[in-house]
Amino acid sequence: MSSASPPRERPRLRGDRGSEAIQAAIVTPLLIAFVCLAIAAGRIAISGGKIEAAAEDAARAASIERTESAARSAASGAAARSLQDQGIHCASTGVSVDASGLAAPLGQAGYVTVTVSCTVGLSDLLLPGAPGAKTLTSTFTSVIDAHRARQD
């Protein structure tokens, strides 16, 4: 006589039911937050590069002038134009010019150093409505031609 054995049932793992949904619910917001932080860091870095370009433009404009007052005026105007052209909207802008190199004797190279600082609202950089602001600052030095005539 043959004995027939009953069919085997698969063991059920009741503790694993729904674990993928829980993992997704935990991981998804973390991934979204990470992506948002990466985008924010990238936008801040791009804005910093635009501030550097504005400082370079301002220093070059100041180094072409012959007097300190004209250099300060040219640097401020060039920085404002550069920031506007690049689409940077500053809540406050500061342009500091060291044009003492214009007083160097003829035959010696002088330098003009310009520092541009721009306070940008985080709502412009990150998401609309984001609170706070970030001040970005850049300094650039431009050489004055050693053999160019200068005024005292």
XYZ file of C-alpha atoms in Angstrom:
152
model
C 0.000 0.000 0.000
C 1.143 3.340 -0.815
C 0.760 6.095 1.577
C -0.159 9.393 0.030
C 1.373 12.351 1.729
C -0.614 15.558 1.896
C 0.613 18.448 -0.282
C 3.043 20.791 1.421
C 2.033 24.336 2.054
C 4.478 27.169 1.698
C 5.331 28.879 4.924
C 3.997 32.412 5.063
C 6.141 35.248 6.272
C 3.610 37.535 7.815
C 6.232 39.943 9.253
C 7.500 41.078 5.813
C 4.158 42.127 4.445
C 4.240 45.832 3.402
C 7.919 46.371 4.237
C 8.696 47.702 0.742
C 6.042 50.391 1.099
C 7.472 51.460 4.440
C 11.000 51.591 3.008
C 9.788 53.678 0.092
C 7.945 56.019 2.448
C 11.149 56.561 4.425
C 13.645 56.781 1.554
C 11.654 58.897 -0.930
C 11.529 62.113 1.170
C 15.240 61.740 1.926
C 16.046 61.435 -1.771
C 13.886 64.454 -2.589
C 15.609 66.489 0.146
C 19.031 65.455 -1.173
C 18.127 66.489 -4.729
C 16.807 69.854 -3.485
C 20.027 70.486 -1.536
C 22.128 69.593 -4.583
C 20.131 72.015 -6.748
C 20.459 74.740 -4.101
C 24.223 74.252 -3.844
C 24.528 74.403 -7.628
C 22.505 77.612 -7.894
C 24.561 79.247 -5.144
C 27.789 78.231 -6.918
C 26.535 79.602 -10.246
C 25.541 82.877 -8.574
C 28.986 83.061 -6.967
C 30.553 82.753 -10.406
C 28.401 85.597 -11.664
C 29.514 87.771 -8.733
C 33.138 86.942 -9.608
C 32.522 88.040 -13.202
C 31.031 91.304 -11.944
C 34.105 91.932 -9.768
C 36.369 91.254 -12.743
C 34.409 93.644 -14.957
C 34.457 96.323 -12.251
C 38.211 95.993 -11.652
C 38.947 96.218 -15.359
C 36.747 99.318 -15.740
C 38.453 100.955 -12.748
C 41.964 100.168 -14.025
C 41.323 102.086 -17.249
C 40.492 105.340 -15.444
C 43.082 107.969 -14.522
C 41.783 109.229 -11.160
C 40.590 107.465 -8.022
C 37.161 109.096 -8.071
C 36.643 108.156 -11.725
C 37.827 104.607 -10.945
C 35.299 104.271 -8.108
C 32.486 105.525 -10.305
C 33.457 103.277 -13.227
C 33.742 100.216 -10.968
C 30.310 100.791 -9.415
C 28.698 101.258 -12.811
C 30.408 98.223 -14.340
C 29.450 95.991 -11.406
C 25.810 97.097 -11.575
C 25.657 96.512 -15.355
C 27.329 93.118 -15.077
C 24.978 91.932 -12.337
C 21.959 93.165 -14.279
C 23.146 91.534 -17.526
C 23.614 88.224 -15.746
C 20.191 88.305 -14.117
C 21.338 88.643 -10.501
C 18.861 90.598 -8.363
C 20.663 91.863 -5.269
C 18.749 93.063 -2.225
C 21.855 95.117 -1.429
C 25.066 95.619 -3.368
C 28.430 96.828 -2.136
C 31.382 97.809 -4.313
C 34.669 98.548 -2.568
C 37.493 99.964 -4.687
C 41.169 100.247 -3.749
C 42.505 102.518 -6.494
C 45.660 103.596 -4.672
C 47.689 101.998 -7.477
C 46.714 104.911 -9.702
C 49.103 107.058 -7.652
C 52.098 104.840 -8.467
C 54.919 106.668 -10.282
C 55.128 106.413 -14.044
C 57.091 103.297 -15.012
C 55.843 101.240 -12.055
C 52.882 98.929 -12.329
C 49.949 99.757 -10.133
C 46.953 97.659 -9.174
C 43.264 98.312 -8.682
C 41.404 95.904 -6.415
C 37.616 95.741 -6.417
C 35.425 93.788 -4.019
C 31.804 93.225 -4.993
C 29.302 91.890 -2.469
C 25.704 91.053 -3.255
C 22.995 89.922 -0.866
C 20.645 87.599 -2.720
C 17.337 86.388 -1.330
C 17.151 82.616 -1.010
C 13.771 82.709 -2.715
C 15.643 83.787 -5.869
C 18.192 80.976 -5.522
C 16.168 78.068 -4.175
C 12.414 77.943 -4.193
C 9.992 80.853 -4.337
C 9.038 81.792 -0.806
C 12.214 80.405 0.807
C 13.131 82.603 3.771
C 16.519 84.229 4.318
C 19.315 85.687 2.239
C 22.908 84.847 1.340
C 25.682 87.386 0.858
C 28.102 86.478 -1.916
C 31.422 88.341 -2.128
C 34.215 88.324 -4.678
C 37.456 90.287 -5.063
C 39.447 90.859 -8.244
C 42.677 92.760 -8.912
C 43.501 94.350 -12.263
C 46.895 95.696 -13.352
C 47.310 99.313 -14.416
C 49.566 99.896 -17.390
C 52.977 100.978 -16.056
C 53.644 103.406 -18.937
C 50.269 105.066 -19.197
C 50.018 108.712 -18.227
C 48.369 109.344 -14.868
C 46.918 112.390 -13.193
C 47.884 113.402 -9.696
